[in-house]
C-alpha positions as a printed NumPy array, in Angstrom:
array([[  8.409,  20.419,  22.922],
       [ 10.91 ,  19.906,  20.338],
       [ 15.056,  19.766,  21.639],
       [ 18.713,  18.322,  19.685],
       [ 18.494,  15.525,  21.554],
       [ 15.21 ,  13.801,  19.528],
       [ 13.928,  14.157,  16.266],
       [ 10.436,  16.18 ,  15.998],
       [  9.139,  13.56 ,  13.456],
       [  9.775,  11.391,  16.962],
       [  8.402,  13.629,  19.221],
       [  5.209,  14.289,  17.769],
       [  5.141,  10.394,  16.765],
       [  5.92 ,   9.182,  20.468],
       [  2.044,   9.006,  21.522],
       [  1.125,   6.963,  18.962],
       [  1.052,   2.905,  19.529],
       [ -0.423,   2.276,  15.824],
       [  0.604,   4.162,  13.252],
       [ -0.313,   3.824,   9.388],
       [  2.948,   5.082,   6.404],
       [  1.17 ,   5.051,   3.322],
       [  2.713,   5.783,   0.214],
       [  1.622,   9.277,  -1.626],
       [  2.776,   8.996,  -4.822],
       [  2.048,   5.768,  -5.744],
       [  4.449,   3.485,  -7.357],
       [  7.166,   2.555,  -4.618],
       [  6.318,   5.041,  -3.286],
       [  5.612,   3.251,   0.176],
       [  9.284,   1.909,   0.226],
       [ 10.3  ,   4.768,   1.205],
       [  8.674,   4.354,   4.888],
       [  9.875,   1.37 ,   5.631],
       [ 13.219,   2.735,   7.084],
       [ 10.785,   5.137,   9.533],
       [  8.124,   1.571,   9.737],
       [ 11.545,  -0.573,  10.993],
       [ 12.932,   1.833,  13.592],
       [  9.22 ,   2.708,  15.214],
       [  8.342,  -0.797,  15.115],
       [ 11.549,  -1.436,  17.028],
       [ 10.066,   1.216,  20.008],
       [  7.263,  -1.134,  20.224],
       [  4.879,   0.647,  17.85 ],
       [  2.161,  -1.141,  15.969],
       [  2.557,  -0.531,  12.271],
       [  0.638,  -0.648,   8.843],
       [  1.626,  -0.361,   5.399],
       [ -0.414,   1.187,   2.834],
       [  0.451,   2.17 ,  -1.069],
       [ -1.15 ,   4.573,  -3.55 ],
       [ -1.816,   1.867,  -6.231],
       [ -0.316,   1.467, -10.004],
       [ -0.712,  -2.074,  -9.839],
       [ -3.42 ,  -2.941, -11.773],
       [ -5.917,  -4.055,  -8.85 ],
       [ -8.673,  -5.428, -10.502],
       [ -7.525,  -8.439, -11.033],
       [ -8.029,  -9.167,  -6.713],
       [-10.659, -11.488,  -4.969],
       [-13.674,  -9.764,  -3.957],
       [-12.482, -11.372,  -0.498],
       [ -9.277,  -8.642,  -0.391],
       [-11.438,  -6.123,  -0.396],
       [-12.034,  -4.161,   3.049],
       [-14.16 ,  -1.038,   1.871],
       [-14.303,   0.707,  -1.511],
       [-11.532,   1.554,  -2.775],
       [ -8.93 ,  -0.112,  -0.273],
       [ -8.028,  -3.682,  -0.673],
       [ -5.517,  -6.136,   1.408],
       [ -2.702,  -6.731,  -0.891],
       [ -1.529, -10.425,   0.473],
       [  1.752, -12.233,  -0.973],
       [ -0.438, -14.513,  -2.424],
       [ -3.219, -12.078,  -4.141],
       [ -4.069, -11.921,  -7.45 ],
       [ -2.385, -10.072, -10.55 ],
       [ -0.252,  -8.677, -12.558],
       [  3.236, -11.324, -12.859],
       [  5.071,  -8.285, -13.897],
       [  4.071,  -5.254, -12.259],
       [  2.692,  -4.888,  -8.886],
       [  5.121,  -3.959,  -6.528],
       [  2.491,  -4.33 ,  -2.959],
       [  2.325,  -8.076,  -3.749],
       [  5.78 ,  -7.983,  -3.986],
       [  6.591,  -5.614,  -0.417],
       [  4.419,  -8.012,   1.067],
       [  6.157, -11.263,  -0.036],
       [  8.927,  -9.657,   0.836],
       [  7.802,  -8.556,   4.522],
       [  6.726, -12.541,   5.162],
       [ 10.201, -13.311,   4.158],
       [ 10.783, -10.757,   7.668],
       [  8.3  , -12.509,   9.982],
       [  6.069,  -8.945,   9.541],
       [  2.496,  -9.147,   8.769],
       [  2.714,  -9.649,   4.862],
       [ -0.289,  -7.175,   3.998],
       [ -0.24 ,  -3.781,   2.2  ],
       [ -2.829,  -2.24 ,   1.758],
       [ -3.689,  -0.353,  -1.585],
       [ -6.213,   2.888,  -3.123],
       [ -6.181,   3.188,  -6.301],
       [ -5.89 ,   5.824,  -8.674],
       [ -9.048,   7.244,  -8.293],
       [-10.399,  11.715,  -6.598],
       [ -9.191,  12.853,  -3.487],
       [-13.426,  12.471,  -2.897],
       [-13.516,   8.615,  -3.19 ],
       [ -9.691,   8.436,  -1.619],
       [-10.385,  10.097,   1.763],
       [-13.15 ,   7.634,   2.126],
       [-10.829,   4.852,   1.937],
       [ -8.415,   6.669,   4.391],
       [-11.536,   6.768,   6.501],
       [-12.453,   2.981,   6.501],
       [ -9.213,   2.157,   6.875],
       [ -8.8  ,   4.662,   9.698],
       [-11.252,   3.573,  11.562],
       [-10.678,  -0.851,  10.812],
       [ -7.286,  -0.733,  12.549],
       [ -7.507,   2.267,  15.115],
       [ -4.169,   4.016,  14.032],
       [ -3.394,   7.295,  16.005],
       [ -0.754,   8.26 ,  13.51 ],
       [ -0.768,   8.709,   9.387],
       [  2.72 ,   9.295,   7.979],
       [  2.9  ,   9.977,   4.657],
       [  5.37 ,   9.18 ,   2.461],
       [  6.703,  10.271,  -0.4  ],
       [  9.378,   8.722,  -2.335],
       [ 11.142,  11.946,  -3.891],
       [  9.849,  15.988,  -3.311],
       [  6.485,  16.55 ,  -5.453],
       [  4.774,  16.125,  -2.501],
       [  6.489,  19.159,  -0.584],
       [  5.716,  21.456,  -3.761],
       [  2.495,  24.375,  -3.92 ],
       [  2.204,  24.645,  -6.883],
       [  3.542,  27.904,  -8.404],
       [  7.175,  25.936,  -8.873],
       [  8.337,  26.427, -12.172],
       [  7.997,  22.262, -12.137],
       [  5.914,  20.164, -10.185],
       [  7.038,  16.855, -11.735],
       [  4.486,  14.048, -11.477],
       [  1.865,  15.335,  -8.773],
       [ -1.177,  13.748,  -9.212],
       [ -1.354,  11.347,  -7.071],
       [  0.68 ,  12.935,  -4.209],
       [ -1.576,  16.015,  -4.365],
       [ -4.619,  13.899,  -3.798],
       [ -3.042,  11.252,  -0.929],
       [ -2.472,  14.927,   0.861],
       [ -5.631,  16.536,  -0.183],
       [ -7.483,  13.466,   0.562],
       [ -5.673,  12.547,   4.7  ],
       [ -6.33 ,  16.699,   5.226],
       [ -9.349,  15.78 ,   5.236],
       [ -9.151,  13.273,   7.669],
       [-10.505,  13.934,  11.841],
       [ -8.666,  12.416,  15.041],
       [ -5.713,  11.588,  14.043],
       [ -2.024,  13.127,  13.609],
       [ -0.953,  13.663,  10.248],
       [  2.35 ,  13.945,   9.192],
       [  4.221,  13.866,   5.935],
       [  7.877,  12.596,   5.255],
       [ 10.026,  12.826,   2.222],
       [ 12.991,  10.798,   1.269],
       [ 14.915,  11.236,  -1.505],
       [ 15.699,  15.081,  -2.482],
       [ 17.669,  15.428,  -5.876],
       [ 15.207,  12.151,  -7.532],
       [ 13.116,  14.653,  -8.795],
       [ 15.347,  16.287, -10.74 ],
       [ 14.702,  13.287, -13.883],
       [ 11.223,  15.126, -13.871],
       [ 11.88 ,  18.256, -14.041],
       [ 11.536,  19.934, -10.629],
       [ 13.695,  23.163,  -9.32 ],
       [ 14.873,  21.864,  -5.65 ],
       [ 15.435,  25.726,  -4.825],
       [ 12.097,  25.906,  -4.907],
       [ 11.566,  22.363,  -2.197],
       [ 14.042,  24.883,  -0.188],
       [ 12.015,  27.797,  -0.408],
       [  9.511,  25.274,   0.432],
       [ 10.546,  23.892,   3.189],
       [ 11.776,  27.593,   4.766],
       [  8.27 ,  29.211,   4.699],
       [  6.843,  25.632,   6.127],
       [  9.462,  26.643,   9.861],
       [  8.158,  30.113,   9.368],
       [  4.743,  28.829,   9.972],
       [  5.632,  26.397,  12.711],
       [  4.923,  23.396,  10.084],
       [  9.282,  21.64 ,   9.458],
       [  9.462,  18.566,  11.491],
       [ 12.992,  18.975,  10.492],
       [ 15.484,  16.883,   8.313],
       [ 16.34 ,  12.788,   9.456],
       [ 19.449,  10.972,   8.131],
       [ 18.669,   7.359,   7.765],
       [ 22.351,   6.019,   9.21 ],
       [ 23.707,   3.858,   6.239],
       [ 25.522,   0.932,   8.858],
       [ 21.773,   1.09 ,  10.815],
       [ 19.203,  -1.873,  10.822],
       [ 16.681,   0.198,   9.182],
       [ 18.893,   0.67 ,   6.183],
       [ 19.879,  -3.135,   5.776],
       [ 16.667,  -3.678,   5.725],
       [ 15.689,  -1.128,   3.49 ],
       [ 18.142,  -1.639,   0.705],
       [ 17.056,  -5.82 ,   1.045],
       [ 13.627,  -5.2  ,   0.079],
       [ 14.796,  -2.388,  -3.104],
       [ 17.02 ,  -4.757,  -3.984],
       [ 14.252,  -7.982,  -3.697],
       [ 11.76 ,  -5.701,  -5.887],
       [ 14.346,  -4.614,  -8.49 ],
       [ 14.775,  -8.823,  -9.315],
       [ 11.041,  -9.443,  -9.237],
       [ 10.106,  -6.721, -11.232],
       [ 13.856,  -6.25 , -13.391],
       [ 11.246,  -4.216, -16.507],
       [ 10.562,  -1.949, -14.106],
       [ 13.014,  -1.192, -10.784],
       [ 11.726,   2.288,  -9.168],
       [ 14.478,   5.339, -10.252],
       [ 14.32 ,   6.77 ,  -7.243],
       [ 14.185,   3.955,  -4.636],
       [ 17.305,   3.339,  -6.216],
       [ 19.159,   6.285,  -6.192],
       [ 18.11 ,   6.601,  -2.553],
       [ 19.696,   2.899,  -2.191],
       [ 22.681,   4.074,  -4.315],
       [ 22.494,   6.376,  -1.686],
       [ 22.818,   4.674,   1.294],
       [ 25.115,   2.217,  -0.13 ],
       [ 27.537,   5.388,  -0.219],
       [ 27.524,   5.887,  -3.989],
       [ 28.075,   9.43 ,  -5.243],
       [ 27.497,  11.396,  -8.701],
       [ 26.096,  10.013, -11.635],
       [ 25.529,   6.46 , -10.724],
       [ 22.719,   4.79 , -12.839],
       [ 21.119,   1.212, -11.463],
       [ 18.617,   0.549, -14.929],
       [ 18.571,   1.451, -17.832],
       [ 15.715,   3.601, -17.422],
       [ 17.436,   6.955, -16.464],
       [ 19.93 ,   5.66 , -19.151],
       [ 20.92 ,   9.875, -21.367],
       [ 20.054,  11.473, -18.362],
       [ 22.851,  12.716, -15.879],
       [ 22.464,  11.97 , -12.351],
       [ 23.627,  13.44 ,  -8.841],
       [ 23.045,  10.478,  -6.431],
       [ 25.019,  12.208,  -2.849],
       [ 23.952,  12.227,   0.843],
       [ 20.782,  14.281,   0.597],
       [ 18.705,  11.084,  -0.656],
       [ 18.938,   9.54 ,   1.847],
       [ 17.753,  12.133,   4.23 ],
       [ 14.323,  12.556,   5.964],
       [ 12.366,  15.589,   4.96 ],
       [  9.374,  15.533,   7.839],
       [  6.137,  18.622,   7.732],
       [  2.964,  18.782,   9.951],
       [  0.736,  17.573,   7.015],
       [ -2.007,  20.328,   8.254],
       [  0.108,  23.203,   8.141],
       [  1.82 ,  21.385,   4.533],
       [ -1.767,  21.506,   2.731],
       [ -1.823,  24.721,   3.618],
       [  0.246,  25.903,   1.333],
       [ -1.206,  24.56 ,  -1.188],
       [ -2.788,  27.221,  -3.514],
       [ -5.237,  24.55 ,  -5.537],
       [ -5.806,  21.827,  -2.7  ],
       [ -8.771,  22.968,  -1.746],
       [-10.278,  21.997,  -5.169],
       [ -9.444,  18.84 ,  -5.113],
       [-11.993,  17.563,  -2.273],
       [-14.542,  16.956,  -4.426],
       [-12.674,  14.737,  -7.255],
       [-13.71 ,  11.742,  -8.074],
       [-11.16 ,  10.413, -10.813],
       [ -7.213,  10.732, -11.189],
       [ -8.505,  13.147, -14.371],
       [-10.415,  15.316, -12.561],
       [ -6.644,  16.1  , -10.398],
       [ -4.667,  16.113, -12.996],
       [ -7.742,  18.654, -14.548],
       [ -7.696,  20.88 , -11.075],
       [ -3.775,  21.37 , -11.466],
       [ -3.394,  22.231, -14.863],
       [ -6.36 ,  24.725, -14.251],
       [ -4.146,  26.329, -11.181],
       [ -1.274,  26.477, -13.508],
       [ -2.791,  27.867, -16.009],
       [ -4.268,  30.999, -13.522],
       [ -1.231,  30.971, -10.917],
       [  2.164,  32.504, -11.477],
       [  4.939,  30.684, -11.645],
       [  8.697,  31.306,  -9.69 ],
       [ 10.684,  30.827, -12.207],
       [ 13.864,  28.683, -11.809],
       [ 17.286,  28.983, -10.349],
       [ 20.034,  26.91 ,  -9.24 ],
       [ 21.035,  26.18 ,  -5.348],
       [ 24.136,  28.442,  -5.639],
       [ 26.858,  26.19 ,  -3.678]])
């Protein structure tokens, strides 16, 4: 039973002893799960981190691969010096005396990704998997006017939806950041309302800017920006700015030059959902089960977009 005194996200995770927090959309998505990871760790839970990687994992040593399509990235793992978010995070974790391991999945289709998740879940013996999205792509059903960059998020959603024997949740952090990629956030709110009607919405939860979780997250993002000066995360940069109390057209890097941003407190809010209920609302998710490659995933989404109606763009009226 949910009550006002405890966020539903934490009510759902209360029985779990070991939790896997995994970035769904690649890049720096796993960083959006750090505040939740710190909070769960403070409750005495064992927390593991993973990410769908845009990094070149082919340079890893054979010993880093613990199963097909899942690698264990550590501070000394071989890889690109200019862009390797998983190793960058592992190095930061080492400075915080956390286990310096971030598991990484290559960009594959939902079929092999499901097998990789099954192998990792069994190896770590986790009770719950939380997919985290930096932004809101994972909350989109496929009939919106714009989908942002959904391929990796939807492959992850399909893979984890097919798991058995573990609790499965989704959290989205960074409401509004996907406007940069054409997402209509009125549609995001409409989808959350539909999730609520279906019993799958687990509410919204602000990360207090004065909390230790926010302080650690800001330190991790700053560390990542220093380690990846040519490709800092647009999404994490906006979330970090929001948690510092900044507002409006705030640019953290030259990557957003020429666009108008709207940094605001909603970017520091987790929107949580039951993963199975969320997955049931995605019109093409069943078709992703047989995909083997990232290209296959993109083709399924494109075909669905061609045949499905689209909701017209609408502005949030306030």
